[in-house]
Amino acid sequence: MAGVSKDRISDISCNYLKSFLIDYTIEQCEAHRIPTQIVSLDSVYNYRSNSFDRHVKVRLPVNPHNGEPLIFTPKRWLRFSPWINFEDYFKTACPRDEIFNPDEPVDRVKVLQYNRDNYDAVERYIQLKDKTAADCRNDPLFSQIPVLSARRKLAELLKLPSGKNDGADAKYESICTELMATLLYPHLDFAQAQSRTESGRHIRDLIFYNNRSIDFLDEIFTDYGNRQLVFEMKNVAKIDADHLNQLNRYLQIGIGNFGIFLTRHPLPSAMYKNTVDLWSSQRKCMIAVTDPDVQLMVDVYESKQRTPIEVLKKKYVEFRRSCPS
């Protein structure tokens, strides 16, 4: 369906595993102090009676906008695509010659209509997938780019001029998004590039979910309240006061009090002093990750002796040492 994201776990699986998922959700809510309330679920599969129990009352978190109950799924269960899915069927088993005329544009609706009238085609596909079930392996939502590709991306980044000429800013943002998503995974996950406009300026951010998997990230959550980390990408020759003010205002809307500039050069001394003053007065922390830092992250990624996120930790420790105790 247009505009609707693909399933990461099948609906049928969720229905039959709902009892386990409810227990998992309750466990996570207790661990993370997520509020819950009594809700009624239409049906929950009972493996003892091999039937569905109706109108089951249970304590779950709810969507604050519509009050609908929420059930969590372990991330390790999620696949980029279910083992049986439309795209795979269309590429490997769909009899397209019987559905479309030569040079006719592909229309999903026609495929679905054909499947309804010729369900044996779908059954053959499912039988094939059953026979090859041993090939069903972990299919992660995100795959890191290889070291060689990271090196290539870094070379492209270092060749880019600062500024906007010839779309250099957009190229910088694109390269940084792909590099950071790979270099910081799995400690920072679910990278999402997003745009916003402030005072007529187009600003590009990279947002990561903070899973607090290492001491550094847990400290960022504890001291600054960051459930997410924002990287503000600036392909400029130097960061100025306007840039600091933009990120400072952005940190006021629920992101947390820790933010990162992804930029070409270290902050000018006056701007660095401003970030120290901001930390002293408001306990807000802004650090800058520059081209040499990204190069170091790629080196670490290649050597595998340490993790690239330790470069972020290094920058943070250096900043805190500059702050008054």
mmCIF file of C-alpha atoms in Angstrom:
data_model
loop_
_atom_site.group_PDB
_atom_site.id
_atom_site.type_symbol
_atom_site.label_atom_id
_atom_site.label_comp_id
_atom_site.label_asym_id
_atom_site.label_seq_id
_atom_site.Cartn_x
_atom_site.Cartn_y
_atom_site.Cartn_z
ATOM 1 C CA MET A 1 0.000 0.000 0.000
ATOM 2 C CA ALA A 2 1.427 3.372 -1.007
ATOM 3 C CA GLY A 3 2.667 5.470 1.893
ATOM 4 C CA VAL A 4 2.643 2.592 4.387
ATOM 5 C CA SER A 5 5.934 1.120 5.593
ATOM 6 C CA LYS A 6 6.598 -2.584 5.137
ATOM 7 C CA ASP A 7 6.061 -4.964 8.048
ATOM 8 C CA ARG A 8 9.134 -5.775 10.140
ATOM 9 C CA ILE A 9 7.434 -8.781 11.745
ATOM 10 C CA SER A 10 4.373 -10.579 10.421
ATOM 11 C CA ASP A 11 0.933 -9.769 11.851
ATOM 12 C CA ILE A 12 0.104 -13.483 12.085
ATOM 13 C CA SER A 13 3.227 -14.095 14.178
ATOM 14 C CA CYS A 14 2.306 -11.240 16.510
ATOM 15 C CA ASN A 15 -1.204 -12.628 17.001
ATOM 16 C CA TYR A 16 0.037 -16.044 18.052
ATOM 17 C CA LEU A 17 2.868 -14.645 20.183
ATOM 18 C CA LYS A 18 0.824 -11.892 21.809
ATOM 19 C CA SER A 19 0.853 -13.523 25.258
ATOM 20 C CA PHE A 20 4.666 -13.567 25.284
ATOM 21 C CA LEU A 21 4.832 -10.016 23.911
ATOM 22 C CA ILE A 22 2.514 -8.791 26.666
ATOM 23 C CA ASP A 23 4.835 -10.294 29.298
ATOM 24 C CA TYR A 24 7.833 -8.743 27.534
ATOM 25 C CA THR A 25 6.109 -5.330 27.411
ATOM 26 C CA ILE A 26 5.251 -5.435 31.119
ATOM 27 C CA GLU A 27 8.846 -6.389 31.933
ATOM 28 C CA GLN A 28 10.235 -3.475 29.884
ATOM 29 C CA CYS A 29 7.758 -1.010 31.388
ATOM 30 C CA GLU A 30 8.809 -2.023 34.888
ATOM 31 C CA ALA A 31 12.500 -1.791 33.984
ATOM 32 C CA HIS A 32 12.189 1.655 32.372
ATOM 33 C CA ARG A 33 9.347 3.050 34.524
ATOM 34 C CA ILE A 34 6.975 3.449 31.610
ATOM 35 C CA PRO A 35 3.432 4.210 32.856
ATOM 36 C CA THR A 36 0.737 1.603 32.214
ATOM 37 C CA GLN A 37 -2.996 1.233 32.704
ATOM 38 C CA ILE A 38 -5.630 -1.492 32.532
ATOM 39 C CA VAL A 39 -6.803 -2.124 28.952
ATOM 40 C CA SER A 40 -8.970 -4.745 27.266
ATOM 41 C CA LEU A 41 -7.567 -6.744 24.335
ATOM 42 C CA ASP A 42 -10.001 -8.264 21.843
ATOM 43 C CA SER A 43 -8.141 -11.565 21.619
ATOM 44 C CA VAL A 44 -5.044 -13.263 23.033
ATOM 45 C CA TYR A 45 -3.948 -16.710 21.873
ATOM 46 C CA ASN A 46 -3.956 -19.334 24.634
ATOM 47 C CA TYR A 47 -1.459 -22.071 23.776
ATOM 48 C CA ARG A 48 -2.881 -24.380 26.465
ATOM 49 C CA SER A 49 -6.381 -24.468 24.995
ATOM 50 C CA ASN A 50 -5.186 -23.820 21.424
ATOM 51 C CA SER A 51 -7.775 -21.063 21.096
ATOM 52 C CA PHE A 52 -8.127 -17.295 21.434
ATOM 53 C CA ASP A 53 -9.261 -15.809 24.749
ATOM 54 C CA ARG A 54 -11.601 -12.858 24.260
ATOM 55 C CA HIS A 55 -11.689 -9.476 26.025
ATOM 56 C CA VAL A 56 -8.546 -10.054 28.076
ATOM 57 C CA LYS A 57 -7.806 -7.344 30.641
ATOM 58 C CA VAL A 58 -4.143 -6.562 31.180
ATOM 59 C CA ARG A 59 -1.954 -3.627 32.230
ATOM 60 C CA LEU A 60 -0.117 -2.064 29.254
ATOM 61 C CA PRO A 61 1.254 1.303 28.114
ATOM 62 C CA VAL A 62 -1.072 3.282 25.858
ATOM 63 C CA ASN A 63 -0.725 5.717 22.973
ATOM 64 C CA PRO A 64 -1.167 9.169 24.595
ATOM 65 C CA HIS A 65 -2.961 10.482 21.503
ATOM 66 C CA ASN A 66 -5.716 7.883 21.135
ATOM 67 C CA GLY A 67 -5.522 5.635 24.205
ATOM 68 C CA GLU A 68 -4.824 2.494 22.154
ATOM 69 C CA PRO A 69 -2.709 -0.145 23.962
ATOM 70 C CA LEU A 70 0.935 -0.581 22.947
ATOM 71 C CA ILE A 71 2.758 -3.921 22.774
ATOM 72 C CA PHE A 72 6.550 -3.984 22.432
ATOM 73 C CA THR A 73 8.543 -6.383 20.254
ATOM 74 C CA PRO A 74 12.167 -7.388 20.962
ATOM 75 C CA LYS A 75 14.401 -5.691 18.430
ATOM 76 C CA ARG A 76 16.276 -8.945 17.764
ATOM 77 C CA TRP A 77 13.061 -10.396 16.271
ATOM 78 C CA LEU A 78 12.634 -7.714 13.659
ATOM 79 C CA ARG A 79 13.634 -8.334 10.067
ATOM 80 C CA PHE A 80 14.121 -5.873 7.253
ATOM 81 C CA SER A 81 11.452 -7.879 5.455
ATOM 82 C CA PRO A 82 9.463 -10.945 6.563
ATOM 83 C CA TRP A 83 10.601 -14.249 5.011
ATOM 84 C CA ILE A 84 7.397 -14.363 2.962
ATOM 85 C CA ASN A 85 6.674 -10.952 1.424
ATOM 86 C CA PHE A 86 5.212 -9.340 -1.681
ATOM 87 C CA GLU A 87 8.496 -7.986 -3.098
ATOM 88 C CA ASP A 88 10.144 -11.400 -2.947
ATOM 89 C CA TYR A 89 7.067 -13.059 -4.461
ATOM 90 C CA PHE A 90 6.977 -10.519 -7.275
ATOM 91 C CA LYS A 91 10.685 -10.994 -8.104
ATOM 92 C CA THR A 92 10.916 -14.775 -7.785
ATOM 93 C CA ALA A 93 7.518 -16.387 -8.329
ATOM 94 C CA CYS A 94 4.992 -14.011 -9.852
ATOM 95 C CA PRO A 95 3.939 -15.053 -13.416
ATOM 96 C CA ARG A 96 4.244 -11.521 -14.790
ATOM 97 C CA ASP A 97 3.768 -12.610 -18.416
ATOM 98 C CA GLU A 98 0.258 -13.734 -17.523
ATOM 99 C CA ILE A 99 -0.603 -10.480 -15.765
ATOM 100 C CA PHE A 100 0.919 -7.680 -17.838
ATOM 101 C CA ASN A 101 1.095 -6.976 -21.541
ATOM 102 C CA PRO A 102 4.524 -6.214 -23.049
ATOM 103 C CA ASP A 103 5.771 -2.737 -21.984
ATOM 104 C CA GLU A 104 2.767 -2.314 -19.675
ATOM 105 C CA PRO A 105 3.687 -0.519 -16.426
ATOM 106 C CA VAL A 106 3.672 -2.704 -13.327
ATOM 107 C CA ASP A 107 0.579 -2.223 -11.176
ATOM 108 C CA ARG A 108 0.472 -3.921 -7.774
ATOM 109 C CA VAL A 109 -3.320 -3.932 -7.824
ATOM 110 C CA LYS A 110 -3.323 -6.145 -10.925
ATOM 111 C CA VAL A 111 -0.965 -8.577 -9.192
ATOM 112 C CA LEU A 112 -3.209 -8.734 -6.138
ATOM 113 C CA GLN A 113 -6.273 -9.307 -8.319
ATOM 114 C CA TYR A 114 -4.465 -12.099 -10.188
ATOM 115 C CA ASN A 115 -3.514 -13.711 -6.869
ATOM 116 C CA ARG A 116 -7.146 -13.703 -5.755
ATOM 117 C CA ASP A 117 -8.241 -15.407 -8.955
ATOM 118 C CA ASN A 118 -5.255 -17.789 -9.082
ATOM 119 C CA TYR A 119 -4.402 -18.559 -5.496
ATOM 120 C CA ASP A 120 -2.465 -21.658 -6.514
ATOM 121 C CA ALA A 121 0.336 -19.285 -7.654
ATOM 122 C CA VAL A 122 0.622 -17.973 -4.097
ATOM 123 C CA GLU A 123 0.481 -21.507 -2.682
ATOM 124 C CA ARG A 124 3.369 -22.585 -4.919
ATOM 125 C CA TYR A 125 5.428 -19.628 -3.685
ATOM 126 C CA ILE A 126 4.700 -20.479 -0.029
ATOM 127 C CA GLN A 127 5.586 -24.134 -0.605
ATOM 128 C CA LEU A 128 8.902 -23.027 -2.114
ATOM 129 C CA LYS A 129 9.635 -20.812 0.898
ATOM 130 C CA ASP A 130 8.763 -23.692 3.240
ATOM 131 C CA LYS A 131 11.216 -25.970 1.454
ATOM 132 C CA THR A 132 13.986 -23.369 1.744
ATOM 133 C CA ALA A 133 13.213 -22.383 5.351
ATOM 134 C CA ALA A 134 16.724 -23.465 6.358
ATOM 135 C CA ASP A 135 18.000 -20.451 4.389
ATOM 136 C CA CYS A 136 16.044 -18.047 6.608
ATOM 137 C CA ARG A 137 18.763 -16.173 8.445
ATOM 138 C CA ASN A 138 19.043 -13.020 10.487
ATOM 139 C CA ASP A 139 18.018 -10.102 8.276
ATOM 140 C CA PRO A 140 18.901 -6.977 10.288
ATOM 141 C CA LEU A 141 17.065 -3.688 9.856
ATOM 142 C CA PHE A 142 20.397 -1.986 9.249
ATOM 143 C CA SER A 143 23.643 -3.215 7.691
ATOM 144 C CA GLN A 144 26.918 -1.347 8.047
ATOM 145 C CA ILE A 145 28.777 -0.388 4.901
ATOM 146 C CA PRO A 146 32.092 -2.245 4.352
ATOM 147 C CA VAL A 147 35.398 -0.710 5.417
ATOM 148 C CA LEU A 148 36.351 -0.050 1.788
ATOM 149 C CA SER A 149 33.106 1.866 1.246
ATOM 150 C CA ALA A 150 33.693 3.857 4.438
ATOM 151 C CA ARG A 151 37.167 4.787 3.166
ATOM 152 C CA ARG A 152 35.671 5.846 -0.152
ATOM 153 C CA LYS A 153 33.016 7.967 1.568
ATOM 154 C CA LEU A 154 35.675 9.593 3.732
ATOM 155 C CA ALA A 155 37.751 10.460 0.656
ATOM 156 C CA GLU A 156 34.683 12.062 -0.946
ATOM 157 C CA LEU A 157 34.023 14.070 2.210
ATOM 158 C CA LEU A 158 37.586 15.361 2.519
ATOM 159 C CA LYS A 159 37.534 16.552 -1.111
ATOM 160 C CA LEU A 160 34.364 18.600 -0.613
ATOM 161 C CA PRO A 161 34.757 22.366 -0.227
ATOM 162 C CA SER A 162 32.936 24.073 2.607
ATOM 163 C CA GLY A 163 29.887 26.137 1.679
ATOM 164 C CA LYS A 164 26.986 25.559 -0.689
ATOM 165 C CA ASN A 165 28.571 25.886 -4.138
ATOM 166 C CA ASP A 166 27.631 23.074 -6.539
ATOM 167 C CA GLY A 167 25.476 21.479 -3.868
ATOM 168 C CA ALA A 168 28.457 20.802 -1.595
ATOM 169 C CA ASP A 169 26.317 21.186 1.536
ATOM 170 C CA ALA A 170 23.809 18.551 0.391
ATOM 171 C CA LYS A 171 26.640 16.167 -0.569
ATOM 172 C CA TYR A 172 28.270 16.713 2.821
ATOM 173 C CA GLU A 173 25.013 15.911 4.629
ATOM 174 C CA SER A 174 24.439 12.784 2.547
ATOM 175 C CA ILE A 175 27.966 11.438 3.120
ATOM 176 C CA CYS A 176 27.890 12.231 6.841
ATOM 177 C CA THR A 177 24.520 10.550 7.277
ATOM 178 C CA GLU A 178 25.740 7.304 5.727
ATOM 179 C CA LEU A 179 29.094 7.375 7.508
ATOM 180 C CA MET A 180 27.733 8.151 10.976
ATOM 181 C CA ALA A 181 24.973 5.549 10.699
ATOM 182 C CA THR A 182 27.651 2.918 10.048
ATOM 183 C CA LEU A 183 30.415 4.139 12.363
ATOM 184 C CA LEU A 184 28.210 4.582 15.439
ATOM 185 C CA TYR A 185 26.191 1.372 15.034
ATOM 186 C CA PRO A 186 25.152 -0.504 17.176
ATOM 187 C CA HIS A 187 25.748 1.880 20.103
ATOM 188 C CA LEU A 188 23.645 4.554 18.403
ATOM 189 C CA ASP A 189 20.862 3.153 16.272
ATOM 190 C CA PHE A 190 17.840 4.067 14.154
ATOM 191 C CA ALA A 191 19.606 6.972 12.458
ATOM 192 C CA GLN A 192 17.178 9.387 10.826
ATOM 193 C CA ALA A 193 18.036 12.468 8.803
ATOM 194 C CA GLN A 194 15.464 15.224 9.112
ATOM 195 C CA SER A 195 15.089 18.805 7.974
ATOM 196 C CA ARG A 196 13.814 21.883 9.741
ATOM 197 C CA THR A 197 13.643 25.571 8.930
ATOM 198 C CA GLU A 198 14.658 28.207 11.446
ATOM 199 C CA SER A 199 14.633 31.938 10.701
ATOM 200 C CA GLY A 200 14.383 31.152 7.000
ATOM 201 C CA ARG A 201 17.396 28.843 7.069
ATOM 202 C CA HIS A 202 17.263 25.209 6.040
ATOM 203 C CA ILE A 203 18.886 23.060 8.718
ATOM 204 C CA ARG A 204 19.704 19.384 8.370
ATOM 205 C CA ASP A 205 19.930 17.175 11.438
ATOM 206 C CA LEU A 206 20.870 13.584 12.068
ATOM 207 C CA ILE A 207 18.965 12.012 14.967
ATOM 208 C CA PHE A 208 19.997 8.813 16.758
ATOM 209 C CA TYR A 209 18.188 6.820 19.415
ATOM 210 C CA ASN A 210 20.264 6.597 22.598
ATOM 211 C CA ASN A 211 20.060 3.010 23.823
ATOM 212 C CA ARG A 212 22.497 3.726 26.710
ATOM 213 C CA SER A 213 24.459 0.586 25.900
ATOM 214 C CA ILE A 214 27.805 1.971 27.163
ATOM 215 C CA ASP A 215 28.838 4.141 30.108
ATOM 216 C CA PHE A 216 29.335 7.255 27.974
ATOM 217 C CA LEU A 217 25.813 7.136 26.530
ATOM 218 C CA ASP A 218 24.329 6.359 29.933
ATOM 219 C CA GLU A 219 26.089 9.430 31.320
ATOM 220 C CA ILE A 220 24.677 11.562 28.496
ATOM 221 C CA PHE A 221 21.200 10.324 29.384
ATOM 222 C CA THR A 222 21.658 10.769 33.142
ATOM 223 C CA ASP A 223 23.337 14.194 33.071
ATOM 224 C CA TYR A 224 21.599 15.773 30.069
ATOM 225 C CA GLY A 225 18.352 13.841 29.617
ATOM 226 C CA ASN A 226 19.078 12.740 26.035
ATOM 227 C CA ARG A 227 16.918 9.840 24.901
ATOM 228 C CA GLN A 228 18.034 10.931 21.430
ATOM 229 C CA LEU A 229 21.267 12.444 20.167
ATOM 230 C CA VAL A 230 21.171 15.182 17.562
ATOM 231 C CA PHE A 231 24.004 15.908 15.131
ATOM 232 C CA GLU A 232 23.592 19.272 13.423
ATOM 233 C CA MET A 233 25.468 19.086 10.115
ATOM 234 C CA LYS A 234 27.235 22.292 9.090
ATOM 235 C CA ASN A 235 29.385 22.356 5.953
ATOM 236 C CA VAL A 236 30.803 25.771 6.821
ATOM 237 C CA ALA A 237 34.299 27.190 7.157
ATOM 238 C CA LYS A 238 33.635 28.078 10.796
ATOM 239 C CA ILE A 239 30.830 27.827 13.339
ATOM 240 C CA ASP A 240 29.490 31.232 14.399
ATOM 241 C CA ALA A 241 27.171 32.542 17.126
ATOM 242 C CA ASP A 242 24.063 32.012 14.981
ATOM 243 C CA HIS A 243 24.896 28.319 14.656
ATOM 244 C CA LEU A 244 25.337 28.005 18.427
ATOM 245 C CA ASN A 245 22.017 29.746 19.020
ATOM 246 C CA GLN A 246 20.243 27.465 16.531
ATOM 247 C CA LEU A 247 21.435 24.312 18.255
ATOM 248 C CA ASN A 248 20.802 25.802 21.692
ATOM 249 C CA ARG A 249 17.169 26.556 20.802
ATOM 250 C CA TYR A 250 16.760 23.081 19.336
ATOM 251 C CA LEU A 251 17.976 21.498 22.577
ATOM 252 C CA GLN A 252 15.111 23.233 24.372
ATOM 253 C CA ILE A 253 12.346 21.196 22.698
ATOM 254 C CA GLY A 254 12.773 17.823 24.349
ATOM 255 C CA ILE A 255 15.882 16.442 22.658
ATOM 256 C CA GLY A 256 18.006 16.802 25.793
ATOM 257 C CA ASN A 257 20.811 19.182 26.712
ATOM 258 C CA PHE A 258 23.605 17.503 24.746
ATOM 259 C CA GLY A 259 24.153 18.269 21.058
ATOM 260 C CA ILE A 260 26.846 17.709 18.447
ATOM 261 C CA PHE A 261 28.021 19.829 15.541
ATOM 262 C CA LEU A 262 29.215 17.780 12.583
ATOM 263 C CA THR A 263 31.387 20.333 10.827
ATOM 264 C CA ARG A 264 34.658 20.803 8.954
ATOM 265 C CA HIS A 265 36.926 22.578 11.451
ATOM 266 C CA PRO A 266 37.280 23.046 15.226
ATOM 267 C CA LEU A 267 35.229 25.805 16.832
ATOM 268 C CA PRO A 268 36.915 29.236 16.834
ATOM 269 C CA SER A 269 38.256 30.053 20.306
ATOM 270 C CA ALA A 270 35.505 32.620 20.968
ATOM 271 C CA MET A 271 32.781 30.106 20.045
ATOM 272 C CA TYR A 272 34.437 27.396 22.129
ATOM 273 C CA LYS A 273 34.415 29.767 25.104
ATOM 274 C CA ASN A 274 30.704 30.374 24.482
ATOM 275 C CA THR A 275 30.015 26.628 24.708
ATOM 276 C CA VAL A 276 31.918 26.462 28.010
ATOM 277 C CA ASP A 277 29.913 29.435 29.323
ATOM 278 C CA LEU A 278 26.690 27.756 28.198
ATOM 279 C CA TRP A 279 27.634 24.622 30.103
ATOM 280 C CA SER A 280 28.479 26.681 33.198
ATOM 281 C CA SER A 281 25.201 28.615 33.176
ATOM 282 C CA GLN A 282 22.676 26.100 31.807
ATOM 283 C CA ARG A 283 24.447 22.717 31.940
ATOM 284 C CA LYS A 284 24.092 22.368 28.170
ATOM 285 C CA CYS A 285 26.871 20.635 26.298
ATOM 286 C CA MET A 286 27.814 21.169 22.643
ATOM 287 C CA ILE A 287 30.801 19.463 21.056
ATOM 288 C CA ALA A 288 32.133 19.613 17.502
ATOM 289 C CA VAL A 289 33.085 16.562 15.438
ATOM 290 C CA THR A 290 35.381 17.663 12.611
ATOM 291 C CA ASP A 291 36.953 16.136 9.506
ATOM 292 C CA PRO A 292 40.006 14.824 11.449
ATOM 293 C CA ASP A 293 37.643 13.263 14.000
ATOM 294 C CA VAL A 294 35.669 11.508 11.261
ATOM 295 C CA GLN A 295 38.959 10.302 9.771
ATOM 296 C CA LEU A 296 39.949 8.885 13.166
ATOM 297 C CA MET A 297 36.557 7.170 13.453
ATOM 298 C CA VAL A 298 37.065 5.490 10.071
ATOM 299 C CA ASP A 299 40.588 4.409 11.111
ATOM 300 C CA VAL A 300 39.198 2.857 14.296
ATOM 301 C CA TYR A 301 36.375 1.214 12.351
ATOM 302 C CA GLU A 302 38.943 -0.352 10.042
ATOM 303 C CA SER A 303 41.310 -1.526 12.789
ATOM 304 C CA LYS A 304 38.489 -2.963 14.949
ATOM 305 C CA GLN A 305 40.710 -2.514 18.014
ATOM 306 C CA ARG A 306 38.317 0.038 19.503
ATOM 307 C CA THR A 307 34.899 1.415 18.583
ATOM 308 C CA PRO A 308 34.336 4.689 16.687
ATOM 309 C CA ILE A 309 31.956 5.991 19.345
ATOM 310 C CA GLU A 310 34.980 6.295 21.641
ATOM 311 C CA VAL A 311 36.021 9.255 19.487
ATOM 312 C CA LEU A 312 32.805 10.985 20.594
ATOM 313 C CA LYS A 313 33.608 10.098 24.196
ATOM 314 C CA LYS A 314 37.116 11.543 23.734
ATOM 315 C CA LYS A 315 35.675 14.833 22.420
ATOM 316 C CA TYR A 316 33.249 14.985 25.336
ATOM 317 C CA VAL A 317 35.972 14.306 27.935
ATOM 318 C CA GLU A 318 38.168 17.013 26.386
ATOM 319 C CA PHE A 319 35.275 19.478 26.554
ATOM 320 C CA ARG A 320 34.443 18.683 30.183
ATOM 321 C CA ARG A 321 38.072 19.204 31.165
ATOM 322 C CA SER A 322 37.748 22.742 29.796
ATOM 323 C CA CYS A 323 34.712 23.441 31.979
ATOM 324 C CA PRO A 324 34.959 24.816 35.523
ATOM 325 C CA SER A 325 34.620 22.154 38.204
#
